[in-house]
């Protein structure tokens, strides 16, 4: 039977790489995006070329009604859901906390924390065995920032990922008895668009050379870890925070 995954923020970067790889493993993929439909279509085409099926799922993870509609759309398209990759996330321009305005702080926590919790909640409601589901997997995309703190860059982002780590630890215990494994990956400096959205497109390249492996990582290198956590190959792994950060 074909397995079904919803990947939030799958139009670009780590989400797209994960979609393509799971497609190559035969998964059907709900390709969520916020605004960039053209990029999401490109991801869907890549999933198709890799051998999987894809459906575009528009929606802002920070909006409860839209999150519910996203999960409904996946179940309507594919008839079931087996996994959530809780990947959508944002950064904002680098600055000390003292210079951050409330609008920025609210949006950071709305998307990275509230959005991640809402998506995990919907996955729990639909996959929990006690609620009629058949179990499944959640992989949260956190960040090495959760243990580094990101001083003078974005302590707001780092704190939001700390919440994702803590959610992972708690949900692994809460949902393990429901047949749902919950783990997180914590990427380091990965070469994606996210750094440009923080105003520093060359951030991964510049800082990546200072890591023990001497380079930034690729979206594919993070996707490999996510795919392993989604797959049955990691069947006894639950509550893990897996660093994919070159030892940084
Ligand atoms: P990216 O290239 O900037 O892509 C971000 C993705 O998230 C896009 O698909 C975007 O959709 C989507 N998105 C943004 N806000 C959303 C919202 N409110 N609702 C739904 N989707 C939304 O980012 P990335 O580098 O691949 O990052 C993916 C995850 O990895 C994030 O959680 C990030 O914090 C984490 N991470 C990244 C790095 C890194 O160095 N790249 C390091 C550590 C952790 P649109 O295309 O429609 O805008």
PDB file of C-alpha atoms and ligand atoms in Angstrom:
ATOM      1  CA  UNK A   1       0.000   0.000   0.000  1.00  0.00           C
ATOM      2  CA  UNK A   2       1.287   3.465  -0.899  1.00  0.00           C
ATOM      3  CA  UNK A   3       2.109   5.528   2.169  1.00  0.00           C
ATOM      4  CA  UNK A   4       1.096   9.166   2.467  1.00  0.00           C
ATOM      5  CA  UNK A   5       3.043  12.097   3.923  1.00  0.00           C
ATOM      6  CA  UNK A   6       2.221  15.769   4.395  1.00  0.00           C
ATOM      7  CA  UNK A   7       5.331  17.940   4.227  1.00  0.00           C
ATOM      8  CA  UNK A   8       4.831  21.526   5.361  1.00  0.00           C
ATOM      9  CA  UNK A   9       6.956  24.096   3.550  1.00  0.00           C
ATOM     10  CA  UNK A  10       7.703  21.687   0.705  1.00  0.00           C
ATOM     11  CA  UNK A  11       7.915  24.267  -2.084  1.00  0.00           C
ATOM     12  CA  UNK A  12      11.592  24.962  -1.499  1.00  0.00           C
ATOM     13  CA  UNK A  13      14.737  23.946   0.381  1.00  0.00           C
ATOM     14  CA  UNK A  14      14.723  21.058   2.841  1.00  0.00           C
ATOM     15  CA  UNK A  15      11.006  20.377   2.335  1.00  0.00           C
ATOM     16  CA  UNK A  16      11.394  20.042  -1.431  1.00  0.00           C
ATOM     17  CA  UNK A  17      14.402  17.716  -1.097  1.00  0.00           C
ATOM     18  CA  UNK A  18      12.458  15.558   1.365  1.00  0.00           C
ATOM     19  CA  UNK A  19       9.444  15.442  -0.967  1.00  0.00           C
ATOM     20  CA  UNK A  20      11.583  14.344  -3.899  1.00  0.00           C
ATOM     21  CA  UNK A  21      13.316  11.618  -1.837  1.00  0.00           C
ATOM     22  CA  UNK A  22      10.105  10.246  -0.346  1.00  0.00           C
ATOM     23  CA  UNK A  23       8.632  10.265  -3.858  1.00  0.00           C
ATOM     24  CA  UNK A  24      11.554   8.115  -4.978  1.00  0.00           C
ATOM     25  CA  UNK A  25      10.656   5.706  -2.156  1.00  0.00           C
ATOM     26  CA  UNK A  26       7.122   5.497  -3.590  1.00  0.00           C
ATOM     27  CA  UNK A  27       5.369   7.783  -1.106  1.00  0.00           C
ATOM     28  CA  UNK A  28       2.415   9.980  -2.020  1.00  0.00           C
ATOM     29  CA  UNK A  29       3.271  13.512  -0.951  1.00  0.00           C
ATOM     30  CA  UNK A  30       1.110  16.449   0.093  1.00  0.00           C
ATOM     31  CA  UNK A  31       3.261  19.416  -0.961  1.00  0.00           C
ATOM     32  CA  UNK A  32       2.323  22.279   1.360  1.00  0.00           C
ATOM     33  CA  UNK A  33       3.408  25.842   0.637  1.00  0.00           C
ATOM     34  CA  UNK A  34       2.464  29.302   1.904  1.00  0.00           C
ATOM     35  CA  UNK A  35       2.523  31.580  -1.164  1.00  0.00           C
ATOM     36  CA  UNK A  36       4.958  30.288  -3.776  1.00  0.00           C
ATOM     37  CA  UNK A  37       2.716  28.133  -5.958  1.00  0.00           C
ATOM     38  CA  UNK A  38       5.174  28.065  -8.872  1.00  0.00           C
ATOM     39  CA  UNK A  39       7.878  26.593  -6.637  1.00  0.00           C
ATOM     40  CA  UNK A  40       5.410  24.082  -5.178  1.00  0.00           C
ATOM     41  CA  UNK A  41       4.490  22.973  -8.697  1.00  0.00           C
ATOM     42  CA  UNK A  42       8.177  22.430  -9.394  1.00  0.00           C
ATOM     43  CA  UNK A  43       8.414  20.234  -6.263  1.00  0.00           C
ATOM     44  CA  UNK A  44       5.359  18.252  -7.366  1.00  0.00           C
ATOM     45  CA  UNK A  45       6.922  17.694 -10.789  1.00  0.00           C
ATOM     46  CA  UNK A  46      10.118  16.453  -9.131  1.00  0.00           C
ATOM     47  CA  UNK A  47       8.137  14.035  -6.946  1.00  0.00           C
ATOM     48  CA  UNK A  48       6.403  12.719 -10.060  1.00  0.00           C
ATOM     49  CA  UNK A  49       9.679  12.270 -11.943  1.00  0.00           C
ATOM     50  CA  UNK A  50      11.078  10.424  -8.910  1.00  0.00           C
ATOM     51  CA  UNK A  51       8.204   7.939  -9.044  1.00  0.00           C
ATOM     52  CA  UNK A  52       5.804   9.244  -6.412  1.00  0.00           C
ATOM     53  CA  UNK A  53       2.465  11.053  -6.483  1.00  0.00           C
ATOM     54  CA  UNK A  54       2.097  14.657  -5.361  1.00  0.00           C
ATOM     55  CA  UNK A  55      -0.756  17.009  -4.569  1.00  0.00           C
ATOM     56  CA  UNK A  56      -0.351  20.741  -3.969  1.00  0.00           C
ATOM     57  CA  UNK A  57      -1.663  21.776  -0.563  1.00  0.00           C
ATOM     58  CA  UNK A  58      -1.728  25.549  -0.039  1.00  0.00           C
ATOM     59  CA  UNK A  59      -2.001  26.836   3.510  1.00  0.00           C
ATOM     60  CA  UNK A  60      -0.436  28.940   6.237  1.00  0.00           C
ATOM     61  CA  UNK A  61       0.601  26.700   9.138  1.00  0.00           C
ATOM     62  CA  UNK A  62      -0.062  29.582  11.542  1.00  0.00           C
ATOM     63  CA  UNK A  63      -3.798  29.544  10.731  1.00  0.00           C
ATOM     64  CA  UNK A  64      -5.812  26.819  12.472  1.00  0.00           C
ATOM     65  CA  UNK A  65      -8.581  26.629   9.865  1.00  0.00           C
ATOM     66  CA  UNK A  66      -6.049  26.383   7.069  1.00  0.00           C
ATOM     67  CA  UNK A  67      -4.114  23.634   8.885  1.00  0.00           C
ATOM     68  CA  UNK A  68      -7.281  21.577   9.330  1.00  0.00           C
ATOM     69  CA  UNK A  69      -8.083  22.117   5.642  1.00  0.00           C
ATOM     70  CA  UNK A  70      -4.571  21.007   4.671  1.00  0.00           C
ATOM     71  CA  UNK A  71      -4.937  17.679   6.466  1.00  0.00           C
ATOM     72  CA  UNK A  72      -8.473  17.230   5.090  1.00  0.00           C
ATOM     73  CA  UNK A  73      -7.123  17.822   1.572  1.00  0.00           C
ATOM     74  CA  UNK A  74      -4.396  15.190   2.014  1.00  0.00           C
ATOM     75  CA  UNK A  75      -6.862  12.590   3.295  1.00  0.00           C
ATOM     76  CA  UNK A  76      -9.296  13.465   0.513  1.00  0.00           C
ATOM     77  CA  UNK A  77      -6.598  13.174  -2.167  1.00  0.00           C
ATOM     78  CA  UNK A  78      -4.906  10.001  -0.952  1.00  0.00           C
ATOM     79  CA  UNK A  79      -7.381   8.372   1.437  1.00  0.00           C
ATOM     80  CA  UNK A  80      -5.103   8.258   4.480  1.00  0.00           C
ATOM     81  CA  UNK A  81      -2.142   9.876   6.211  1.00  0.00           C
ATOM     82  CA  UNK A  82       0.906   8.048   7.568  1.00  0.00           C
ATOM     83  CA  UNK A  83       3.411  10.793   8.275  1.00  0.00           C
ATOM     84  CA  UNK A  84       3.898  14.500   8.912  1.00  0.00           C
ATOM     85  CA  UNK A  85       7.150  16.295   8.207  1.00  0.00           C
ATOM     86  CA  UNK A  86       6.700  19.463  10.269  1.00  0.00           C
ATOM     87  CA  UNK A  87       9.146  21.524   8.242  1.00  0.00           C
ATOM     88  CA  UNK A  88       7.728  24.993   7.496  1.00  0.00           C
ATOM     89  CA  UNK A  89       9.716  27.682   9.266  1.00  0.00           C
ATOM     90  CA  UNK A  90      10.917  31.249   8.981  1.00  0.00           C
ATOM     91  CA  UNK A  91      13.752  33.484  10.097  1.00  0.00           C
ATOM     92  CA  UNK A  92      13.886  37.276  10.116  1.00  0.00           C
ATOM     93  CA  UNK A  93      16.747  39.767   9.708  1.00  0.00           C
ATOM     94  CA  UNK A  94      19.652  39.410  12.124  1.00  0.00           C
ATOM     95  CA  UNK A  95      19.571  41.807  15.055  1.00  0.00           C
ATOM     96  CA  UNK A  96      19.839  41.794  18.856  1.00  0.00           C
ATOM     97  CA  UNK A  97      16.621  41.187  20.806  1.00  0.00           C
ATOM     98  CA  UNK A  98      16.601  44.818  21.950  1.00  0.00           C
ATOM     99  CA  UNK A  99      15.921  45.899  18.348  1.00  0.00           C
ATOM    100  CA  UNK A 100      13.145  43.383  17.558  1.00  0.00           C
ATOM    101  CA  UNK A 101       9.593  44.685  17.295  1.00  0.00           C
ATOM    102  CA  UNK A 102       6.549  42.847  18.577  1.00  0.00           C
ATOM    103  CA  UNK A 103       5.185  42.119  15.080  1.00  0.00           C
ATOM    104  CA  UNK A 104       8.318  40.206  14.173  1.00  0.00           C
ATOM    105  CA  UNK A 105       8.361  38.286  17.466  1.00  0.00           C
ATOM    106  CA  UNK A 106       4.701  37.334  17.140  1.00  0.00           C
ATOM    107  CA  UNK A 107       5.046  36.071  13.551  1.00  0.00           C
ATOM    108  CA  UNK A 108       8.182  34.064  14.459  1.00  0.00           C
ATOM    109  CA  UNK A 109       6.368  32.219  17.226  1.00  0.00           C
ATOM    110  CA  UNK A 110       3.092  31.990  15.256  1.00  0.00           C
ATOM    111  CA  UNK A 111       4.766  30.135  12.368  1.00  0.00           C
ATOM    112  CA  UNK A 112       7.583  28.207  14.045  1.00  0.00           C
ATOM    113  CA  UNK A 113       5.848  27.233  17.309  1.00  0.00           C
ATOM    114  CA  UNK A 114       2.073  27.632  17.045  1.00  0.00           C
ATOM    115  CA  UNK A 115       2.152  26.340  13.444  1.00  0.00           C
ATOM    116  CA  UNK A 116       4.292  23.337  14.354  1.00  0.00           C
ATOM    117  CA  UNK A 117       2.036  22.511  17.318  1.00  0.00           C
ATOM    118  CA  UNK A 118      -1.141  22.860  15.239  1.00  0.00           C
ATOM    119  CA  UNK A 119       0.202  20.540  12.539  1.00  0.00           C
ATOM    120  CA  UNK A 120       1.373  18.001  15.118  1.00  0.00           C
ATOM    121  CA  UNK A 121      -2.044  18.168  16.778  1.00  0.00           C
ATOM    122  CA  UNK A 122      -3.850  17.436  13.522  1.00  0.00           C
ATOM    123  CA  UNK A 123      -1.487  14.547  12.804  1.00  0.00           C
ATOM    124  CA  UNK A 124      -2.093  13.182  16.322  1.00  0.00           C
ATOM    125  CA  UNK A 125      -5.864  13.426  15.922  1.00  0.00           C
ATOM    126  CA  UNK A 126      -5.829  11.557  12.623  1.00  0.00           C
ATOM    127  CA  UNK A 127      -3.100   8.934  13.254  1.00  0.00           C
ATOM    128  CA  UNK A 128      -3.652   7.968  16.934  1.00  0.00           C
ATOM    129  CA  UNK A 129      -4.900   4.393  17.288  1.00  0.00           C
ATOM    130  CA  UNK A 130      -7.320   5.346  20.097  1.00  0.00           C
ATOM    131  CA  UNK A 131      -8.966   7.814  17.693  1.00  0.00           C
ATOM    132  CA  UNK A 132      -9.401   5.345  14.845  1.00  0.00           C
ATOM    133  CA  UNK A 133      -6.062   5.965  13.157  1.00  0.00           C
ATOM    134  CA  UNK A 134      -3.430   3.369  12.360  1.00  0.00           C
ATOM    135  CA  UNK A 135      -0.314   5.011  13.827  1.00  0.00           C
ATOM    136  CA  UNK A 136       2.358   6.888  11.941  1.00  0.00           C
ATOM    137  CA  UNK A 137       5.382   9.135  12.181  1.00  0.00           C
ATOM    138  CA  UNK A 138       6.044  12.804  12.888  1.00  0.00           C
ATOM    139  CA  UNK A 139       9.395  14.389  12.069  1.00  0.00           C
ATOM    140  CA  UNK A 140       9.835  17.928  13.351  1.00  0.00           C
ATOM    141  CA  UNK A 141      12.416  20.142  11.661  1.00  0.00           C
ATOM    142  CA  UNK A 142      14.090  22.012  14.501  1.00  0.00           C
ATOM    143  CA  UNK A 143      17.517  23.658  14.304  1.00  0.00           C
ATOM    144  CA  UNK A 144      20.962  23.549  15.866  1.00  0.00           C
ATOM    145  CA  UNK A 145      20.016  27.092  16.911  1.00  0.00           C
ATOM    146  CA  UNK A 146      17.951  25.569  19.719  1.00  0.00           C
ATOM    147  CA  UNK A 147      21.163  24.650  21.563  1.00  0.00           C
ATOM    148  CA  UNK A 148      23.392  27.464  20.204  1.00  0.00           C
ATOM    149  CA  UNK A 149      20.978  30.308  21.030  1.00  0.00           C
ATOM    150  CA  UNK A 150      21.882  32.483  17.979  1.00  0.00           C
ATOM    151  CA  UNK A 151      23.032  35.567  19.930  1.00  0.00           C
ATOM    152  CA  UNK A 152      22.956  38.866  17.984  1.00  0.00           C
ATOM    153  CA  UNK A 153      21.314  37.076  15.047  1.00  0.00           C
ATOM    154  CA  UNK A 154      17.934  35.743  16.066  1.00  0.00           C
ATOM    155  CA  UNK A 155      17.386  34.578  19.621  1.00  0.00           C
ATOM    156  CA  UNK A 156      13.670  34.578  18.749  1.00  0.00           C
ATOM    157  CA  UNK A 157      14.179  31.910  16.077  1.00  0.00           C
ATOM    158  CA  UNK A 158      16.467  29.894  18.386  1.00  0.00           C
ATOM    159  CA  UNK A 159      13.845  29.943  21.144  1.00  0.00           C
ATOM    160  CA  UNK A 160      11.130  28.891  18.730  1.00  0.00           C
ATOM    161  CA  UNK A 161      13.194  25.836  17.826  1.00  0.00           C
ATOM    162  CA  UNK A 162      13.770  25.122  21.532  1.00  0.00           C
ATOM    163  CA  UNK A 163       9.994  24.802  21.786  1.00  0.00           C
ATOM    164  CA  UNK A 164      10.013  22.388  18.840  1.00  0.00           C
ATOM    165  CA  UNK A 165      12.618  20.247  20.616  1.00  0.00           C
ATOM    166  CA  UNK A 166      10.556  20.163  23.807  1.00  0.00           C
ATOM    167  CA  UNK A 167       7.386  19.344  21.873  1.00  0.00           C
ATOM    168  CA  UNK A 168       9.259  16.452  20.258  1.00  0.00           C
ATOM    169  CA  UNK A 169      10.313  15.018  23.636  1.00  0.00           C
ATOM    170  CA  UNK A 170       6.825  15.305  25.086  1.00  0.00           C
ATOM    171  CA  UNK A 171       4.922  14.055  22.066  1.00  0.00           C
ATOM    172  CA  UNK A 172       7.220  11.061  21.667  1.00  0.00           C
ATOM    173  CA  UNK A 173       6.065   9.925  25.127  1.00  0.00           C
ATOM    174  CA  UNK A 174       2.441  10.972  24.608  1.00  0.00           C
ATOM    175  CA  UNK A 175       2.018   9.404  21.183  1.00  0.00           C
ATOM    176  CA  UNK A 176       4.307   6.364  21.343  1.00  0.00           C
ATOM    177  CA  UNK A 177       1.461   4.308  22.900  1.00  0.00           C
ATOM    178  CA  UNK A 178      -0.725   5.494  19.993  1.00  0.00           C
ATOM    179  CA  UNK A 179       1.640   3.918  17.446  1.00  0.00           C
ATOM    180  CA  UNK A 180       3.147   7.275  16.473  1.00  0.00           C
ATOM    181  CA  UNK A 181       6.889   7.892  16.640  1.00  0.00           C
ATOM    182  CA  UNK A 182       7.973  11.534  17.029  1.00  0.00           C
ATOM    183  CA  UNK A 183      11.518  12.699  16.325  1.00  0.00           C
ATOM    184  CA  UNK A 184      13.307  15.876  15.273  1.00  0.00           C
ATOM    185  CA  UNK A 185      16.215  16.775  13.040  1.00  0.00           C
ATOM    186  CA  UNK A 186      18.335  19.779  13.968  1.00  0.00           C
ATOM    187  CA  UNK A 187      20.020  21.086  10.797  1.00  0.00           C
ATOM    188  CA  UNK A 188      23.054  23.337  11.011  1.00  0.00           C
ATOM    189  CA  UNK A 189      24.123  25.686   8.208  1.00  0.00           C
ATOM    190  CA  UNK A 190      22.260  24.437   5.154  1.00  0.00           C
ATOM    191  CA  UNK A 191      22.424  26.118   1.756  1.00  0.00           C
ATOM    192  CA  UNK A 192      18.798  27.179   1.127  1.00  0.00           C
ATOM    193  CA  UNK A 193      16.808  30.381   0.511  1.00  0.00           C
ATOM    194  CA  UNK A 194      16.128  30.848   4.231  1.00  0.00           C
ATOM    195  CA  UNK A 195      19.319  32.843   4.752  1.00  0.00           C
ATOM    196  CA  UNK A 196      18.318  35.348   2.065  1.00  0.00           C
ATOM    197  CA  UNK A 197      15.009  35.841   3.850  1.00  0.00           C
ATOM    198  CA  UNK A 198      17.077  36.781   6.902  1.00  0.00           C
ATOM    199  CA  UNK A 199      18.965  39.325   4.771  1.00  0.00           C
ATOM    200  CA  UNK A 200      22.176  37.277   4.460  1.00  0.00           C
ATOM    201  CA  UNK A 201      22.101  35.080   1.335  1.00  0.00           C
ATOM    202  CA  UNK A 202      25.762  34.061   1.801  1.00  0.00           C
ATOM    203  CA  UNK A 203      25.367  33.138   5.512  1.00  0.00           C
ATOM    204  CA  UNK A 204      25.589  29.366   5.048  1.00  0.00           C
ATOM    205  CA  UNK A 205      28.607  29.635   2.739  1.00  0.00           C
ATOM    206  CA  UNK A 206      30.475  32.088   4.974  1.00  0.00           C
ATOM    207  CA  UNK A 207      29.816  30.333   8.303  1.00  0.00           C
ATOM    208  CA  UNK A 208      29.790  26.815   6.856  1.00  0.00           C
ATOM    209  CA  UNK A 209      33.569  26.863   6.326  1.00  0.00           C
ATOM    210  CA  UNK A 210      33.977  27.308  10.091  1.00  0.00           C
ATOM    211  CA  UNK A 211      32.233  24.013  10.884  1.00  0.00           C
ATOM    212  CA  UNK A 212      34.284  20.882  11.628  1.00  0.00           C
ATOM    213  CA  UNK A 213      33.481  19.606   8.122  1.00  0.00           C
ATOM    214  CA  UNK A 214      34.504  22.905   6.540  1.00  0.00           C
ATOM    215  CA  UNK A 215      31.421  23.553   4.413  1.00  0.00           C
ATOM    216  CA  UNK A 216      27.682  24.213   4.539  1.00  0.00           C
ATOM    217  CA  UNK A 217      25.300  21.293   4.215  1.00  0.00           C
ATOM    218  CA  UNK A 218      22.831  20.661   1.414  1.00  0.00           C
ATOM    219  CA  UNK A 219      19.084  20.251   1.624  1.00  0.00           C
ATOM    220  CA  UNK A 220      19.547  16.694   0.372  1.00  0.00           C
ATOM    221  CA  UNK A 221      21.830  15.880   3.324  1.00  0.00           C
ATOM    222  CA  UNK A 222      19.089  16.919   5.765  1.00  0.00           C
ATOM    223  CA  UNK A 223      16.419  15.137   3.736  1.00  0.00           C
ATOM    224  CA  UNK A 224      18.375  11.872   4.012  1.00  0.00           C
ATOM    225  CA  UNK A 225      18.053  12.055   7.810  1.00  0.00           C
ATOM    226  CA  UNK A 226      14.358  12.966   7.654  1.00  0.00           C
ATOM    227  CA  UNK A 227      13.610  10.107   5.259  1.00  0.00           C
ATOM    228  CA  UNK A 228      15.364   7.676   7.593  1.00  0.00           C
ATOM    229  CA  UNK A 229      13.296   8.915  10.557  1.00  0.00           C
ATOM    230  CA  UNK A 230      10.099   8.614   8.495  1.00  0.00           C
ATOM    231  CA  UNK A 231      10.958   5.102   7.370  1.00  0.00           C
ATOM    232  CA  UNK A 232      10.606   1.806   9.203  1.00  0.00           C
ATOM    233  CA  UNK A 233      14.430   1.593   9.250  1.00  0.00           C
ATOM    234  CA  UNK A 234      14.240   3.818  12.366  1.00  0.00           C
ATOM    235  CA  UNK A 235      11.417   1.805  13.958  1.00  0.00           C
ATOM    236  CA  UNK A 236      12.866   1.925  17.520  1.00  0.00           C
ATOM    237  CA  UNK A 237      13.864   5.609  17.365  1.00  0.00           C
ATOM    238  CA  UNK A 238      11.447   7.849  19.287  1.00  0.00           C
ATOM    239  CA  UNK A 239      12.020  11.223  20.965  1.00  0.00           C
ATOM    240  CA  UNK A 240      15.403  11.699  19.288  1.00  0.00           C
ATOM    241  CA  UNK A 241      16.860  15.109  18.418  1.00  0.00           C
ATOM    242  CA  UNK A 242      19.163  14.256  15.514  1.00  0.00           C
ATOM    243  CA  UNK A 243      21.807  16.884  14.770  1.00  0.00           C
ATOM    244  CA  UNK A 244      22.607  17.258  11.063  1.00  0.00           C
ATOM    245  CA  UNK A 245      25.082  20.060  11.586  1.00  0.00           C
ATOM    246  CA  UNK A 246      28.620  18.899  10.732  1.00  0.00           C
ATOM    247  CA  UNK A 247      29.459  18.662  14.429  1.00  0.00           C
ATOM    248  CA  UNK A 248      28.904  22.400  14.939  1.00  0.00           C
TER     249      UNK A 248
HETATM  250  P1  LIG B   1      13.284  27.857   2.896  1.00  0.00           P
HETATM  251  O1  LIG B   1      14.162  27.417   1.776  1.00  0.00           O
HETATM  252  O2  LIG B   1      13.209  29.312   3.232  1.00  0.00           O
HETATM  253  O3  LIG B   1      11.801  27.280   2.647  1.00  0.00           O
HETATM  254  C1  LIG B   1      10.806  27.588   3.580  1.00  0.00           C
HETATM  255  C2  LIG B   1       9.562  26.808   3.240  1.00  0.00           C
HETATM  256  O4  LIG B   1       8.594  27.034   4.255  1.00  0.00           O
HETATM  257  C3  LIG B   1       8.929  27.257   1.928  1.00  0.00           C
HETATM  258  O5  LIG B   1       8.385  26.117   1.308  1.00  0.00           O
HETATM  259  C4  LIG B   1       7.833  28.213   2.389  1.00  0.00           C
HETATM  260  O6  LIG B   1       6.748  28.302   1.476  1.00  0.00           O
HETATM  261  C5  LIG B   1       7.397  27.518   3.659  1.00  0.00           C
HETATM  262  N1  LIG B   1       6.710  28.385   4.606  1.00  0.00           N
HETATM  263  C6  LIG B   1       7.145  29.525   5.194  1.00  0.00           C
HETATM  264  N2  LIG B   1       6.201  30.028   6.013  1.00  0.00           N
HETATM  265  C7  LIG B   1       5.149  29.180   5.931  1.00  0.00           C
HETATM  266  C8  LIG B   1       3.855  29.169   6.518  1.00  0.00           C
HETATM  267  N3  LIG B   1       3.463  30.122   7.367  1.00  0.00           N
HETATM  268  N4  LIG B   1       3.007  28.158   6.200  1.00  0.00           N
HETATM  269  C9  LIG B   1       3.384  27.182   5.326  1.00  0.00           C
HETATM  270  N5  LIG B   1       4.590  27.127   4.745  1.00  0.00           N
HETATM  271  C10 LIG B   1       5.462  28.145   5.037  1.00  0.00           C
HETATM  272  O7  LIG B   1      13.704  27.141   4.269  1.00  0.00           O
HETATM  273  P2  LIG B   1      14.596  25.832   4.592  1.00  0.00           P
HETATM  274  O8  LIG B   1      15.989  26.274   4.815  1.00  0.00           O
HETATM  275  O9  LIG B   1      14.313  24.732   3.658  1.00  0.00           O
HETATM  276  O10 LIG B   1      14.004  25.505   6.041  1.00  0.00           O
HETATM  277  C11 LIG B   1      13.112  24.448   6.305  1.00  0.00           C
HETATM  278  C12 LIG B   1      13.121  24.196   7.793  1.00  0.00           C
HETATM  279  O11 LIG B   1      14.462  23.893   8.193  1.00  0.00           O
HETATM  280  C13 LIG B   1      12.683  25.398   8.634  1.00  0.00           C
HETATM  281  O12 LIG B   1      11.896  24.963   9.720  1.00  0.00           O
HETATM  282  C14 LIG B   1      13.998  25.953   9.149  1.00  0.00           C
HETATM  283  O13 LIG B   1      13.862  26.657  10.363  1.00  0.00           O
HETATM  284  C15 LIG B   1      14.794  24.684   9.296  1.00  0.00           C
HETATM  285  N6  LIG B   1      16.257  24.906   9.333  1.00  0.00           N
HETATM  286  C16 LIG B   1      16.914  25.382   8.233  1.00  0.00           C
HETATM  287  C17 LIG B   1      18.283  25.582   8.298  1.00  0.00           C
HETATM  288  C18 LIG B   1      19.086  26.117   7.149  1.00  0.00           C
HETATM  289  O14 LIG B   1      20.279  26.464   7.338  1.00  0.00           O
HETATM  290  N7  LIG B   1      18.545  26.205   5.949  1.00  0.00           N
HETATM  291  C19 LIG B   1      18.985  25.321   9.495  1.00  0.00           C
HETATM  292  C20 LIG B   1      18.258  24.832  10.574  1.00  0.00           C
HETATM  293  C21 LIG B   1      16.900  24.626  10.487  1.00  0.00           C
HETATM  294  P3  LIG B   1       6.727  29.390   0.257  1.00  0.00           P
HETATM  295  O15 LIG B   1       7.694  28.872  -0.787  1.00  0.00           O
HETATM  296  O16 LIG B   1       5.310  29.384  -0.218  1.00  0.00           O
HETATM  297  O17 LIG B   1       7.181  30.682   0.842  1.00  0.00           O
END
